[in-house]
PDB file of C-alpha atoms in Angstrom:
ATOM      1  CA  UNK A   1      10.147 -10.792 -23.958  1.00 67.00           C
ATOM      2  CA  UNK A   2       6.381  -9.956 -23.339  1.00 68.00           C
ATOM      3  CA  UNK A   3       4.594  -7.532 -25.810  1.00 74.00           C
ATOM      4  CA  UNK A   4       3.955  -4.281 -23.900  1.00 81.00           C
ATOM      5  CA  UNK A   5       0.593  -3.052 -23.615  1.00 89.00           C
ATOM      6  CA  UNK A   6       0.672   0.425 -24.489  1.00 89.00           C
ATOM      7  CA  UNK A   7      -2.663   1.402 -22.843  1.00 93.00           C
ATOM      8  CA  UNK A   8      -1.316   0.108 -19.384  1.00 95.00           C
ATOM      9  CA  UNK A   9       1.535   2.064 -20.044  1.00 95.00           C
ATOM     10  CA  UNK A  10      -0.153   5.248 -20.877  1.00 95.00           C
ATOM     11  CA  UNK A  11      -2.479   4.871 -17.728  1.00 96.00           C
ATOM     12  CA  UNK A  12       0.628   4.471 -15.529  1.00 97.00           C
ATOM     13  CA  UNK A  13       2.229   7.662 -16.762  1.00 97.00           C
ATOM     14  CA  UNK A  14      -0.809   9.692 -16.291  1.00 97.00           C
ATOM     15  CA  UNK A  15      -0.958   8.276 -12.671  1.00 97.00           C
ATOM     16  CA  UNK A  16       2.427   8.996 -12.165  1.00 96.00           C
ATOM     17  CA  UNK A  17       2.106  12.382 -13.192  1.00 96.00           C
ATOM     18  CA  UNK A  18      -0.507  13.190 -10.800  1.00 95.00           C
ATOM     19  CA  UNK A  19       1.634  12.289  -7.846  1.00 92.00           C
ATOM     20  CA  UNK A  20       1.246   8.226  -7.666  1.00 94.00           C
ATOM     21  CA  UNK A  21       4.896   7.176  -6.773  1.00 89.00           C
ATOM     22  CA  UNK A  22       3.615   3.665  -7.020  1.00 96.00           C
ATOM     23  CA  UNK A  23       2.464   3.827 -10.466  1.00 96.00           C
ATOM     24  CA  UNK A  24       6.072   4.836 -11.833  1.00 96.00           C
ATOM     25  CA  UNK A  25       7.091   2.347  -9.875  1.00 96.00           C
ATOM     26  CA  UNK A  26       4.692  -0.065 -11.805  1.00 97.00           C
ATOM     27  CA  UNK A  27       6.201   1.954 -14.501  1.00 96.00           C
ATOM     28  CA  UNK A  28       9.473   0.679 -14.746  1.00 96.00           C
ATOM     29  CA  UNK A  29       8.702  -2.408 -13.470  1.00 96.00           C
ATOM     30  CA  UNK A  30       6.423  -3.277 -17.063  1.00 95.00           C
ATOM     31  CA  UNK A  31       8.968  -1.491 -19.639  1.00 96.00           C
ATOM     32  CA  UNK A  32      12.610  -1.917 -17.847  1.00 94.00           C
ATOM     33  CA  UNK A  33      13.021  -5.046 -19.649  1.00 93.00           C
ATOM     34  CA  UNK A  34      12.739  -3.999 -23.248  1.00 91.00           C
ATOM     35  CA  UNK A  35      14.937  -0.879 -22.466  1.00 94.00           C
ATOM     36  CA  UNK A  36      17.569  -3.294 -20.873  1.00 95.00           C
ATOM     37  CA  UNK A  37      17.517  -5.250 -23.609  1.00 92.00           C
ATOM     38  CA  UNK A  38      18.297  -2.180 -25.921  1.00 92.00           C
ATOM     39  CA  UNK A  39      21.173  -1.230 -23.506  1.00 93.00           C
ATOM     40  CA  UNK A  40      22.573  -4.333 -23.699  1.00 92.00           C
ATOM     41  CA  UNK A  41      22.480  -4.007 -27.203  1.00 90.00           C
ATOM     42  CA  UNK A  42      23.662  -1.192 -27.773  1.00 90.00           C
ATOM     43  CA  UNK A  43      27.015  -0.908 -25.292  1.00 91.00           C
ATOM     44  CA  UNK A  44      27.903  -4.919 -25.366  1.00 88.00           C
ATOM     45  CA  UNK A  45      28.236  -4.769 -21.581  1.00 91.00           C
ATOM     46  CA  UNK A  46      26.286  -5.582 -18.381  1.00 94.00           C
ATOM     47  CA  UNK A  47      27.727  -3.096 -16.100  1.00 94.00           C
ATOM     48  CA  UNK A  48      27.234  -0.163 -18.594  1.00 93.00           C
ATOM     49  CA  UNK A  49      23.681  -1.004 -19.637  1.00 94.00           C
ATOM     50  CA  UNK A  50      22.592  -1.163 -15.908  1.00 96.00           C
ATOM     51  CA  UNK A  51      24.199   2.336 -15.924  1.00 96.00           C
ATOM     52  CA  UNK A  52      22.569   3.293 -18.488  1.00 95.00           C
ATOM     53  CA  UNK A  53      18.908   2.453 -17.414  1.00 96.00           C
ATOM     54  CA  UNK A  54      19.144   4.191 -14.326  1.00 96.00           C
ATOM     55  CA  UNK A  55      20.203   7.108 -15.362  1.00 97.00           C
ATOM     56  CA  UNK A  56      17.541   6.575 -18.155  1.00 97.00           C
ATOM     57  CA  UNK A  57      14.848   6.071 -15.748  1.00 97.00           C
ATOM     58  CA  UNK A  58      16.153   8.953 -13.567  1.00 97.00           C
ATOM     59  CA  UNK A  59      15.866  11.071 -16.465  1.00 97.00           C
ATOM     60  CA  UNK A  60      12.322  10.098 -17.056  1.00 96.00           C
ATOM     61  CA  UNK A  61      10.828  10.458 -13.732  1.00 95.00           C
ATOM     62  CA  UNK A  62      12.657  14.144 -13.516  1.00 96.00           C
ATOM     63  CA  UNK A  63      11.357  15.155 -16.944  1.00 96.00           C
ATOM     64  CA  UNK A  64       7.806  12.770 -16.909  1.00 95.00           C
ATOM     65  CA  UNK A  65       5.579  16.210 -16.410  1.00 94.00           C
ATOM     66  CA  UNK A  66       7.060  17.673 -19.959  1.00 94.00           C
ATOM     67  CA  UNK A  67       5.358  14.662 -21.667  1.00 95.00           C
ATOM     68  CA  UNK A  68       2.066  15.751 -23.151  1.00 94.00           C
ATOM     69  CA  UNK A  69       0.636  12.512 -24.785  1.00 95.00           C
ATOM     70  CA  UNK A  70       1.446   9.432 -22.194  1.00 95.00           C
ATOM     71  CA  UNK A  71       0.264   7.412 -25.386  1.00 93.00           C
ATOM     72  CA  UNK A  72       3.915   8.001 -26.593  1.00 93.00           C
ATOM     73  CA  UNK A  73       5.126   7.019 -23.528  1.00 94.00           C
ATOM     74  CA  UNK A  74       7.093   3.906 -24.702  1.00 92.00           C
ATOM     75  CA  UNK A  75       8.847   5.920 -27.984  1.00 91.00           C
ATOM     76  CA  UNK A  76       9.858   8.784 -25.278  1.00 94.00           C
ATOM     77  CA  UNK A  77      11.285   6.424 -22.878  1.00 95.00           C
ATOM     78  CA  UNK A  78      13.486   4.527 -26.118  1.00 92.00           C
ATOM     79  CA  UNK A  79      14.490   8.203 -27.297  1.00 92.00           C
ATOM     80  CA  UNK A  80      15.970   8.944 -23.230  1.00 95.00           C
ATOM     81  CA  UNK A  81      17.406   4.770 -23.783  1.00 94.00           C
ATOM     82  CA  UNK A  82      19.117   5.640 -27.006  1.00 92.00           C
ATOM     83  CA  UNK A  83      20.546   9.210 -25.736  1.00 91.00           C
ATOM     84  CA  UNK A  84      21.632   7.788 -22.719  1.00 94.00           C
ATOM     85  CA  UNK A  85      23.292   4.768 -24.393  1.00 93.00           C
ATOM     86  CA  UNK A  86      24.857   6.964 -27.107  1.00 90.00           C
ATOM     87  CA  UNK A  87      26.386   9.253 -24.300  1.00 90.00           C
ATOM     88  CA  UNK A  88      27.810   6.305 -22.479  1.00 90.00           C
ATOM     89  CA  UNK A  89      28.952   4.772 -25.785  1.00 84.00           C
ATOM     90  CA  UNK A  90      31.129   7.879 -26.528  1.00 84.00           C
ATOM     91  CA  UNK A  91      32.818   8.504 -23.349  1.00 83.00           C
ATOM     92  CA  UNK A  92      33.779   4.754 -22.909  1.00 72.00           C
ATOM     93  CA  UNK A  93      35.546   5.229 -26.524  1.00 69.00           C
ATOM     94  CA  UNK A  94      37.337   8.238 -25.038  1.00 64.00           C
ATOM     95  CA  UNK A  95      38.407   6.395 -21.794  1.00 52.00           C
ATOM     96  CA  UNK A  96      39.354   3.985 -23.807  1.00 55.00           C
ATOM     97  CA  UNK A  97      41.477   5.966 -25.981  1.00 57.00           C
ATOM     98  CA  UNK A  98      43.027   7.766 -23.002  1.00 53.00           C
ATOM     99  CA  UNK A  99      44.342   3.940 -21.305  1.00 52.00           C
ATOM    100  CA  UNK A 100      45.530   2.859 -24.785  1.00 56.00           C
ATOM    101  CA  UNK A 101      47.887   6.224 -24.505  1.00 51.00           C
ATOM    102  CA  UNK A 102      48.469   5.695 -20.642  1.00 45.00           C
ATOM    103  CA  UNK A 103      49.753   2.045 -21.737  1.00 52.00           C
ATOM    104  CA  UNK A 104      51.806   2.991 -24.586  1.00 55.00           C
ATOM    105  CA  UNK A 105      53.790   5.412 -22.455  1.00 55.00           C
ATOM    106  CA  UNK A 106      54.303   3.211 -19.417  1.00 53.00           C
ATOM    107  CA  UNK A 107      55.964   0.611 -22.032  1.00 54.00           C
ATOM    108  CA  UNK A 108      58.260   2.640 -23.895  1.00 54.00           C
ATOM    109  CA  UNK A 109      55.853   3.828 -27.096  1.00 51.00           C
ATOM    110  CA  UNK A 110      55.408   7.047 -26.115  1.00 42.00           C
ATOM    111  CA  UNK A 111      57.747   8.657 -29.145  1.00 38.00           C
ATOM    112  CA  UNK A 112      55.308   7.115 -31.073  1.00 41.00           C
ATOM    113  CA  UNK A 113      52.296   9.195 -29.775  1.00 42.00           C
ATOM    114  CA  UNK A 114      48.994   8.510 -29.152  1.00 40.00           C
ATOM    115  CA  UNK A 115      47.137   5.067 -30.563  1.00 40.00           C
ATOM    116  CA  UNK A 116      46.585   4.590 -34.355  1.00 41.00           C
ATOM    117  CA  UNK A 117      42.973   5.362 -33.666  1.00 41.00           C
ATOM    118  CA  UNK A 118      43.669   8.487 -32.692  1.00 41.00           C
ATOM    119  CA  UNK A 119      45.938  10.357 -35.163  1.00 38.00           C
ATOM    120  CA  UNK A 120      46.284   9.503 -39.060  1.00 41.00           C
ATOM    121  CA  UNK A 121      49.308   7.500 -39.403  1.00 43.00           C
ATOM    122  CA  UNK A 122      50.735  10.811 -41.448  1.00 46.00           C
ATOM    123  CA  UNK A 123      50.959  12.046 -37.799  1.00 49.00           C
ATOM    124  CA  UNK A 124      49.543  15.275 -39.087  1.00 53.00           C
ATOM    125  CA  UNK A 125      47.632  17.548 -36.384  1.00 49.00           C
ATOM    126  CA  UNK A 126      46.007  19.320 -39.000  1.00 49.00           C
ATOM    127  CA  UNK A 127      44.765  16.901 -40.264  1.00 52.00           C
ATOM    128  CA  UNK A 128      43.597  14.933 -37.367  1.00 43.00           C
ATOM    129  CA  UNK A 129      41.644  18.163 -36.001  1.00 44.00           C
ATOM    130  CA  UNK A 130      39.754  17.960 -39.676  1.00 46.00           C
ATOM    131  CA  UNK A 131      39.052  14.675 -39.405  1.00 48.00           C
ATOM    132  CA  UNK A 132      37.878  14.943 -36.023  1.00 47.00           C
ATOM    133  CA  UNK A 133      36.011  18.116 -36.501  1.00 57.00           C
ATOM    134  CA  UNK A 134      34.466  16.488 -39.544  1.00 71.00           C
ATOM    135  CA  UNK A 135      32.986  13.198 -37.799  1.00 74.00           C
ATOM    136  CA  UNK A 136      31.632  15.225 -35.024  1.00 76.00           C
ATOM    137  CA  UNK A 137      29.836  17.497 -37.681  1.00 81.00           C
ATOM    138  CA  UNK A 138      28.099  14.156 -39.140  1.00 84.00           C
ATOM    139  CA  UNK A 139      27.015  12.830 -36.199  1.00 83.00           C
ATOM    140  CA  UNK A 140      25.758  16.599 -35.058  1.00 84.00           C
ATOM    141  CA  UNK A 141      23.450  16.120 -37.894  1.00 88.00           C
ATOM    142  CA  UNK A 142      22.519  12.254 -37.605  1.00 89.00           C
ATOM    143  CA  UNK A 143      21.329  13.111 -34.152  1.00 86.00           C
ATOM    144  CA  UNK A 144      19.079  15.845 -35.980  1.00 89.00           C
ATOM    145  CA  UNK A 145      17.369  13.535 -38.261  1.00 91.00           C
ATOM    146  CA  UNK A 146      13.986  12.044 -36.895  1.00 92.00           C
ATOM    147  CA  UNK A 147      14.685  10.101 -34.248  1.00 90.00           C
ATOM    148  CA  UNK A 148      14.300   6.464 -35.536  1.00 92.00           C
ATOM    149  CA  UNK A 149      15.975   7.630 -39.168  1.00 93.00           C
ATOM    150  CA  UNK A 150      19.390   8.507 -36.175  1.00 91.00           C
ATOM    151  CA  UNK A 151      18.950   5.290 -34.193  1.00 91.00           C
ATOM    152  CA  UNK A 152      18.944   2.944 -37.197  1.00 93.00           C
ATOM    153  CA  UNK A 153      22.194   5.105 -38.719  1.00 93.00           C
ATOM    154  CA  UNK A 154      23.720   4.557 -35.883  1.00 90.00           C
ATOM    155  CA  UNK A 155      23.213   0.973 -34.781  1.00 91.00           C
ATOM    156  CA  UNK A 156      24.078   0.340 -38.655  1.00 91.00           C
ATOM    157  CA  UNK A 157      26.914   2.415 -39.158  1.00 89.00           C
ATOM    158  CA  UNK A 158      28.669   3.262 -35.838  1.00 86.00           C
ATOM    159  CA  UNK A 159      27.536   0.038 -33.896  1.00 85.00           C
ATOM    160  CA  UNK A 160      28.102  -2.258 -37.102  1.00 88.00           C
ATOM    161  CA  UNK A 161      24.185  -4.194 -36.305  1.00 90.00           C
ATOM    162  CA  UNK A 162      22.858  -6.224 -39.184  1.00 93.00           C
ATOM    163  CA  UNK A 163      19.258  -5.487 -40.239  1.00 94.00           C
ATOM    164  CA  UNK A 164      18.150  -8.360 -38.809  1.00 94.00           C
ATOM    165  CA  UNK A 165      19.657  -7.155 -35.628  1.00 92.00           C
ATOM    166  CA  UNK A 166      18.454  -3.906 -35.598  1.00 92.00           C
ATOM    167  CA  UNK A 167      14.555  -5.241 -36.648  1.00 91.00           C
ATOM    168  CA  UNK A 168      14.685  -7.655 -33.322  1.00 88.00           C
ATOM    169  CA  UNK A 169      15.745  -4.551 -31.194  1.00 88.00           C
ATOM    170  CA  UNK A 170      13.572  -1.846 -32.585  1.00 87.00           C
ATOM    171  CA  UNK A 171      10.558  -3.997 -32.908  1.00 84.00           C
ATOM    172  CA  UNK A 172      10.488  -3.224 -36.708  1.00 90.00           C
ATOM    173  CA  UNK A 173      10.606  -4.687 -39.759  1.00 93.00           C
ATOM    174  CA  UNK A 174      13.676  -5.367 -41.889  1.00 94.00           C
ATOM    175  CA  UNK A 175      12.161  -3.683 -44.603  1.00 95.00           C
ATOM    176  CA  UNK A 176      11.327  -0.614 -42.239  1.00 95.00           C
ATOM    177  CA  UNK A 177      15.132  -0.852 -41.318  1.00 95.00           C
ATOM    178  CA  UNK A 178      15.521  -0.562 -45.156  1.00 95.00           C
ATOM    179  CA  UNK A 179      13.240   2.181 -45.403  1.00 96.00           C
ATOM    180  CA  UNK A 180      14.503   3.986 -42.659  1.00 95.00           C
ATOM    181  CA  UNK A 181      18.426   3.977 -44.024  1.00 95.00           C
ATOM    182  CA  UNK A 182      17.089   4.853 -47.256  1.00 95.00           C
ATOM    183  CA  UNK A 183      15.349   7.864 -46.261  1.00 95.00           C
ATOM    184  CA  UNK A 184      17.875   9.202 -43.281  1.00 93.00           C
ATOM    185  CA  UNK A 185      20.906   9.046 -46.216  1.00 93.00           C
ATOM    186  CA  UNK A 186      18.790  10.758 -48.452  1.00 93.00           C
ATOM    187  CA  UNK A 187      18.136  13.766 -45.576  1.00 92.00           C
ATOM    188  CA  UNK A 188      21.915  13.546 -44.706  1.00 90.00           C
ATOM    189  CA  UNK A 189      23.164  14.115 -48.173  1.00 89.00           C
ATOM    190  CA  UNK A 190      20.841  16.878 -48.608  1.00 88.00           C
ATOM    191  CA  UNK A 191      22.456  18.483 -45.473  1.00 84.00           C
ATOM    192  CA  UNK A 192      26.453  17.141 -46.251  1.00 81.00           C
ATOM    193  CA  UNK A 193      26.880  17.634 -49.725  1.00 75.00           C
ATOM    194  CA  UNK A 194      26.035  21.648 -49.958  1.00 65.00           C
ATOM    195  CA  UNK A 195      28.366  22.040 -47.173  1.00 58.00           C
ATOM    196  CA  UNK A 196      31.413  19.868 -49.631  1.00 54.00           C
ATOM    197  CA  UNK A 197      31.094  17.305 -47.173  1.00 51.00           C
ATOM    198  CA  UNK A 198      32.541  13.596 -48.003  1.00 54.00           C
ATOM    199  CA  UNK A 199      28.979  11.578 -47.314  1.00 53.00           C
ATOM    200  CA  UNK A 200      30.659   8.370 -46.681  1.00 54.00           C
ATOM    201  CA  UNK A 201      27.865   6.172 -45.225  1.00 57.00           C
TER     202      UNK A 201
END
């Protein structure tokens, strides 16, 4: 994959914002590779990371006027990516979810409720809407975190990436990887512990 050169870039995006349709054009046409890539990545399937770049480059060409420096044009454009991707990520778990308890009813399970991934085997509600509650708290405030401390956390933790995976993708190092889980736990338990939160990352 070509290196991109970030001064084109820039000079496309202030083109683009002046009116030049072709220049976004051009726009997408140097960077929809690398944010492909990271789609691909990041959802494991075709269909769903060609999704996810258009409405990632539909995004961008609504919203292009709101960014002030087009020298950041490349980190905006993999903060929409990563968004997008997470989005997509999370409501292809929850249609997933939803056929898993479609299937076990059609064949007979449905006494046994909804799929082991959904509700503790102590088939406790209470406890389920804890747990539930409590995940969606931590990922409330991974999201918060500066934006490459949330994307490394999550393609670690949630998307199970090895650093050398998550180096290739980023463009990093693996010792900014490192760095970057180091210092995004550290913010985390700052936030999780006060609050008697289990930090389990």
């Amino acid at each position: 994959m070509p290196a991109l050169d970030y001064n084109y870039v820039a000079d496309l995006v202030t083109r683009a914002q002046s009116g030049d349709s072709d220049a976004f054009a051009e726009l997408y046409a140097t960077t929809y590779q690398k944010q492909y890539y990271f789609a691909y990545c990041y959802l494991k399937d075709e269909h769903l990371a060609q999704d996810a770049l258009q409405e990632t480059y539909i995004l961008a060409l609504k919203n292009l006027f709101k960014l002030k420096d087009p020298s950041l044009a490349v980190a905006w454009l993999n903060q929409i990516n990563f968004r997008v991707c997470y989005n997509f990520h999370k409501k292809q778990l929850r249609y997933d979810m939803e056929m898993d308890d479609y299937y076990n009813m059609q064949h007979g399970n449905a006494l046994s409720g909804p799929s082991d991934s959904v509700i503790p085997s102590e088939h406790n509600p209470e406890e389920m809407v804890i747990q539930v509650d409590s995940k969606e708290y931590i990922m409330n405030q991974i999201l918060k975190l500066p934006f490459t401390e949330a994307q490394v956390i999550i393609l670690k933790y949630y998307q199970n990436m090895k650093h050398d995976e998550i180096a290739r993708l980023m463009d990093i190092s693996r010792s900014s990887v490192k760095r970057y889980l180091i210092s995004g736990r550290e913010r985390l338990k700052k936030v999780l512990q006060p609050q008697g939160g289990n930090f389990y990352l």
